[in-house]
Amino acid sequence: MTASALESQLVVGAILFILGMIGFLTRRNLILIMLSAELMLHGVSVNLTAFSRYHGNPQGQVFTIFVLTIAACEAGLALSLILSLYQRRKSLDISLWSKLGEDDLAVFTSPPTAAPVAPADPNADLPHLTPAGRMPKTPGPNQAKT
Amino acid sequence: MTDWLKENVLWLIPAAPLLACLWIVLVGQVVRRKYAHRPLVLGLVVSLAASLYLLTVVVPQGFAHDEHEVSHSVITFVYQWFKVGTLDIPVTLRADAMSALMLTMVTSVSTLVAIFASSYMKGDPGYPRFFAAMSLFVFSMCMLVLAGNFLLLFVFWEAVGLCSYLLIGFWFQKPSAAAAAKKAFVVNRIGDFGLILGILLVWQTCGTLDFATLFDSSFVIDQMVRQQPEIFHWICLLLFVGAIGKSAQFPLQVWLPDAMEGPTPVSALIHAATMVTAGVYLVARCTPFFVHAPYIQMAVSGIGAATALIAAITALTQYDLKRVLAYSTVSQLGYMFMSLGAAGAGEGLAIHAVTFAMFHMFTHAFFKAVLFLSAGSVMHAMGDVIDMRRFSGLRKVLPITHWTFLAGALALAGVPLLSGFWSKDEILAVLAAASKGSAHGGFYQVILGIALLTSLMTAFYTFRAYFMTFWGPEKFPEEAGHHPHDAPPAMAGPLAILAIAALGIGLVTGPTHLYGHYLHHTPGLPHADEFPLDPVMMAISSVLAIAGIAVAYLLYVASPGIAQNLKRSLSIGFKISQEGLFIDWCGYKFVAAPLRTLASICEFFDRWVVDTIVDCFGFIPALFGSVIRPVQNGMVQNYGLVMMIGLVVCLISVLRALAGTM
Amino acid sequence: MEWTEENMLLLIPLGLGWLAVWWLMPTNTKRPRILGGLAAVAALLMLQMMLLPPAGDLVRNGLFFLFAGTAVITAGLMITDRSPVYSALWFALVTLAVCGLFLLNSAPFLAASTIIVYAGAIIVTFMFVIMLAQQSGTSSSYDQQPFQPAVASLGAFLLLGALLFTLQEWGGIDGKNAPDEPKTGQFVALPAGIAANPLSQAPADNPREIGSLRVLGRSLFGDYLFAVELAGTVLLIATIGAIALAPRRSQGTL
């Protein structure tokens, strides 16, 4: 592997890392934040394998395997945490979770032009399945609590 | 056994009430609350027995025959309290003849009052607390008397003040009791301040605070007299300020009448018989200082006379039975100070002046205790009503109380052959002797005149209270119920014993000079010749006492109309007397009110000037904080962004440095 | 100023990239997103000119540009798409492209396991969560209002600039500084225990061997056995933690 090939790989890794970072810092959806973190890990993994190839030893790949392992752990934990948070607020918006900040600071003010999101029409353009037998009885969320 | 007693009798006296106090506080509060008085009575009996034994130990056998043989004091070292530089303060107990007499008085009166109180306080929710505080008081008082140096004396001087505060405010639910306790404490602080200054001056002058060094031999004081005789005026003045506060002398006498808000046994024990006499004891104890300060002696006399006169005038018109007695106490304390001050007339009178003051204190303790306890018994029967206008003619209903009160009143009035007669007469005699002396004779003549006038008034107001309470038509307040009952045995017993003591103790110890000769064994007192009885003064004081009683009888029993007419025609005078010469009012107007104004000015300054400056300093960090505060908005991504910016700055600065090296 | 002119080739694509990302960020105002796309493409093309290797295997270079371009473009789409579902799908594509890069780097086993772990497990789980959480189907308001996009992307592109500048100055990104010859295993000093183990070294004559299961397995279970055990423990703990953290819920609710 030539040095210039290595540099190209490193550039790709850096760009992936930076894009992941931008996603991590700007998106407000908890799940997207986690995905962006995974994207950053991808950038790192590309770097590691490139060096592994360049140096001709498997240590970089071994390290990538560990990164993969930890990423899996992280994803599992993060998802259960996100579910917990979602249970509390019924929303994936991270700006709802700013209790640790100074009390009297505005956390995130929507731009004044922000148009209210139209409530979803349940019967709009969603595909309808042909009814087959009886509808399953699902207890409402309120009943489930009790 | 006797050896053991000789060695340990000193600490046994205060230890017994202290143990009683600890037992009541730790155990008696919880277990057998109704019997909380028992440890105290037991402890006091032990103390009394030890005190009586001490009487026989501190002076040689057959003392009366050789009265000028000074016996050395008995000293017990307890432990080293502290030692700073040359200031060496051990906790030592020291007893001499004066302490032994004082202890006997304290423990005997306390024992009787404790027995009385066990019945009087029955059913009170704070029963154990009362006896715990009382035990603590007796312990402190014994330690005050036994203290081996000035600093220890000061500690227990404060401790008795604390107990007084606790017991005046015993019914702290009553606002008046709480206020009275506070007043007593605050007023006492003024005196205590003088006392501690005096003690510091003693230390600075003499280099020691130890009584044994100072008083047992005259070496130290003689040296100081040669070097700087004028310093003794200051020492004595400051010590006397302490005595003024504790013994309720003018102008600090205002706390004592209010102190009657406490339970009556407390009034009897602390505010009549024992604690208030601590000032007299202090001045008597410091006689070796005072003989070198004749002008301060005169001041002592003058203050005593003023107090006696003011209190007697005030007592003339009070309707509250306990207040009459309280003013009478102040007046009698004034007597004692008059006597103490008579020492200023000449070296030869000093020991007699002190002796007679202490003797009056001794007899006064008994007859004032019986008067207060009888008043308590009246209160007990009348459902806690103490206003003399609301009851009368109680002599049939309360025969025991009647007789005991009468005994006390006769003794206080100075009826011949009773104890008050002997002690008061001796004071008058020593004042007469002083007024005949060459030095300041005129001054002491005035004092003598005041003393005689006060003596007349004493007889009058005492019997005014007696006649108003026990004579006239039978009348009860509705709080008493229909059948007021006389004192139960636990109250009647101490009353009877005290009444007998009030009647007889003067006769036993006065004309025989038993008390005086015993006291003369106190180390440090100057020697002098025998003081002869003064038959002229005896006659005058007897006449005055009987005249006072007669006037009281005339006004309040024989023809009550005269009293009403007098009251109407002398309404201004009556008002002045009723209000205690407006001394309390002046105190509020000219002392408390300006201080309050000053305090509010200080508060204003603190709140608006100091606080503003402090707030300004506090505002600076807040200002800086407000600049970077928005960073902490709680958004995880914001923190991440800051982190990233930091990383970028670091990386770029490193790059710039590296680029520079290339 | 001189420095700026010298590095114009690096600064222009960075600036364009920043503008592109910022412009493409989801908003609820109507924007011609195509402008952002054009800027992004321009930036990538300029950057690609720098990346062009001076000499090399044509097939290899072609595959590299294919995978790298796919990875970067889909990554950009992922972070700028307003629908989290599409974002997740774009992420799957990024993963695939990255796996292609792994293959180019002689890491076939790694590529396979990454596809299995990410595409097979993580993406699916993410999709489940997204579907459960956003049953309404339309994207929520918070997906349309990014948090401080301009500042964040500016900072990120500054960081990227710093990285690329480093590579250009010291790594020889265009081949002007670096020696253009292959490096082999003895380049980096390894810990003594690992360097002494001949089994964990790839044969110098066959660089493709380094990604083989034989070499990888020997290295993992020889040199890094302890770390493997630790990683296994971490996985176990994470599993327990995830079960413990997951909210208890009854049937049919989230």
PDB file of N, CA, C and O in Angstrom, chain B residues 281-303:
ATOM      1  N   TYR B 281     -21.895  39.048 100.510  1.00  0.00           N
ATOM      2  CA  TYR B 281     -20.806  38.116 100.805  1.00  0.00           C
ATOM      3  C   TYR B 281     -19.530  38.551 100.102  1.00  0.00           C
ATOM      4  O   TYR B 281     -18.441  38.520 100.685  1.00  0.00           O
ATOM      5  N   LEU B 282     -19.666  38.973  98.845  1.00  0.00           N
ATOM      6  CA  LEU B 282     -18.473  39.380  98.082  1.00  0.00           C
ATOM      7  C   LEU B 282     -17.788  40.561  98.751  1.00  0.00           C
ATOM      8  O   LEU B 282     -16.570  40.560  98.954  1.00  0.00           O
ATOM      9  N   VAL B 283     -18.590  41.574  99.122  1.00  0.00           N
ATOM     10  CA  VAL B 283     -17.995  42.759  99.745  1.00  0.00           C
ATOM     11  C   VAL B 283     -17.373  42.390 101.087  1.00  0.00           C
ATOM     12  O   VAL B 283     -16.266  42.833 101.426  1.00  0.00           O
ATOM     13  N   ALA B 284     -18.067  41.523 101.823  1.00  0.00           N
ATOM     14  CA  ALA B 284     -17.527  41.113 103.119  1.00  0.00           C
ATOM     15  C   ALA B 284     -16.239  40.321 102.932  1.00  0.00           C
ATOM     16  O   ALA B 284     -15.257  40.519 103.664  1.00  0.00           O
ATOM     17  N   ARG B 285     -16.239  39.452 101.936  1.00  0.00           N
ATOM     18  CA  ARG B 285     -15.067  38.643 101.660  1.00  0.00           C
ATOM     19  C   ARG B 285     -13.877  39.515 101.285  1.00  0.00           C
ATOM     20  O   ARG B 285     -12.742  39.216 101.636  1.00  0.00           O
ATOM     21  N   CYS B 286     -14.173  40.616 100.583  1.00  0.00           N
ATOM     22  CA  CYS B 286     -13.101  41.487 100.117  1.00  0.00           C
ATOM     23  C   CYS B 286     -12.821  42.622 101.093  1.00  0.00           C
ATOM     24  O   CYS B 286     -12.264  43.650 100.703  1.00  0.00           O
ATOM     25  N   THR B 287     -13.241  42.474 102.313  1.00  0.00           N
ATOM     26  CA  THR B 287     -12.966  43.507 103.315  1.00  0.00           C
ATOM     27  C   THR B 287     -11.509  43.947 103.327  1.00  0.00           C
ATOM     28  O   THR B 287     -11.230  45.148 103.427  1.00  0.00           O
ATOM     29  N   PRO B 288     -10.553  43.020 103.224  1.00  0.00           N
ATOM     30  CA  PRO B 288      -9.151  43.473 103.197  1.00  0.00           C
ATOM     31  C   PRO B 288      -8.864  44.485 102.102  1.00  0.00           C
ATOM     32  O   PRO B 288      -7.978  45.323 102.265  1.00  0.00           O
ATOM     33  N   PHE B 289      -9.605  44.410 100.996  1.00  0.00           N
ATOM     34  CA  PHE B 289      -9.462  45.460  99.980  1.00  0.00           C
ATOM     35  C   PHE B 289     -10.161  46.737 100.420  1.00  0.00           C
ATOM     36  O   PHE B 289      -9.638  47.831 100.298  1.00  0.00           O
ATOM     37  N   PHE B 290     -11.385  46.545 100.913  1.00  0.00           N
ATOM     38  CA  PHE B 290     -12.231  47.709 101.140  1.00  0.00           C
ATOM     39  C   PHE B 290     -11.703  48.610 102.243  1.00  0.00           C
ATOM     40  O   PHE B 290     -11.954  49.811 102.223  1.00  0.00           O
ATOM     41  N   VAL B 291     -10.990  48.035 103.220  1.00  0.00           N
ATOM     42  CA  VAL B 291     -10.504  48.903 104.296  1.00  0.00           C
ATOM     43  C   VAL B 291      -9.513  49.922 103.766  1.00  0.00           C
ATOM     44  O   VAL B 291      -9.280  50.938 104.408  1.00  0.00           O
ATOM     45  N   HIS B 292      -8.974  49.665 102.570  1.00  0.00           N
ATOM     46  CA  HIS B 292      -8.035  50.637 102.006  1.00  0.00           C
ATOM     47  C   HIS B 292      -8.718  51.623 101.079  1.00  0.00           C
ATOM     48  O   HIS B 292      -8.046  52.381 100.409  1.00  0.00           O
ATOM     49  N   ALA B 293     -10.043  51.558 100.996  1.00  0.00           N
ATOM     50  CA  ALA B 293     -10.758  52.466 100.098  1.00  0.00           C
ATOM     51  C   ALA B 293     -11.918  53.112 100.835  1.00  0.00           C
ATOM     52  O   ALA B 293     -13.073  52.768 100.635  1.00  0.00           O
ATOM     53  N   PRO B 294     -11.651  54.032 101.745  1.00  0.00           N
ATOM     54  CA  PRO B 294     -12.731  54.586 102.585  1.00  0.00           C
ATOM     55  C   PRO B 294     -13.813  55.287 101.772  1.00  0.00           C
ATOM     56  O   PRO B 294     -14.984  55.228 102.139  1.00  0.00           O
ATOM     57  N   TYR B 295     -13.425  55.899 100.647  1.00  0.00           N
ATOM     58  CA  TYR B 295     -14.460  56.631  99.887  1.00  0.00           C
ATOM     59  C   TYR B 295     -15.439  55.655  99.250  1.00  0.00           C
ATOM     60  O   TYR B 295     -16.638  55.913  99.163  1.00  0.00           O
ATOM     61  N   ILE B 296     -14.898  54.531  98.814  1.00  0.00           N
ATOM     62  CA  ILE B 296     -15.790  53.519  98.247  1.00  0.00           C
ATOM     63  C   ILE B 296     -16.687  52.957  99.341  1.00  0.00           C
ATOM     64  O   ILE B 296     -17.863  52.649  99.122  1.00  0.00           O
ATOM     65  N   GLN B 297     -16.158  52.867 100.555  1.00  0.00           N
ATOM     66  CA  GLN B 297     -16.989  52.422 101.677  1.00  0.00           C
ATOM     67  C   GLN B 297     -18.173  53.369 101.855  1.00  0.00           C
ATOM     68  O   GLN B 297     -19.307  52.945 102.066  1.00  0.00           O
ATOM     69  N   MET B 298     -17.869  54.644 101.741  1.00  0.00           N
ATOM     70  CA  MET B 298     -18.958  55.617 101.877  1.00  0.00           C
ATOM     71  C   MET B 298     -19.967  55.453 100.752  1.00  0.00           C
ATOM     72  O   MET B 298     -21.182  55.550 100.968  1.00  0.00           O
ATOM     73  N   ALA B 299     -19.445  55.192  99.565  1.00  0.00           N
ATOM     74  CA  ALA B 299     -20.357  54.978  98.445  1.00  0.00           C
ATOM     75  C   ALA B 299     -21.223  53.765  98.710  1.00  0.00           C
ATOM     76  O   ALA B 299     -22.424  53.764  98.425  1.00  0.00           O
ATOM     77  N   VAL B 300     -20.608  52.714  99.273  1.00  0.00           N
ATOM     78  CA  VAL B 300     -21.377  51.519  99.598  1.00  0.00           C
ATOM     79  C   VAL B 300     -22.505  51.890 100.547  1.00  0.00           C
ATOM     80  O   VAL B 300     -23.671  51.531 100.342  1.00  0.00           O
ATOM     81  N   SER B 301     -22.161  52.625 101.553  1.00  0.00           N
ATOM     82  CA  SER B 301     -23.178  53.033 102.517  1.00  0.00           C
ATOM     83  C   SER B 301     -24.257  53.867 101.850  1.00  0.00           C
ATOM     84  O   SER B 301     -25.456  53.666 102.069  1.00  0.00           O
ATOM     85  N   GLY B 302     -23.797  54.843 101.052  1.00  0.00           N
ATOM     86  CA  GLY B 302     -24.763  55.740 100.414  1.00  0.00           C
ATOM     87  C   GLY B 302     -25.704  54.991  99.508  1.00  0.00           C
ATOM     88  O   GLY B 302     -26.931  55.184  99.555  1.00  0.00           O
ATOM     89  N   ILE B 303     -25.161  54.110  98.677  1.00  0.00           N
ATOM     90  CA  ILE B 303     -26.003  53.331  97.772  1.00  0.00           C
ATOM     91  C   ILE B 303     -26.961  52.463  98.572  1.00  0.00           C
ATOM     92  O   ILE B 303     -28.159  52.349  98.249  1.00  0.00           O
TER      93      ILE B 303
END
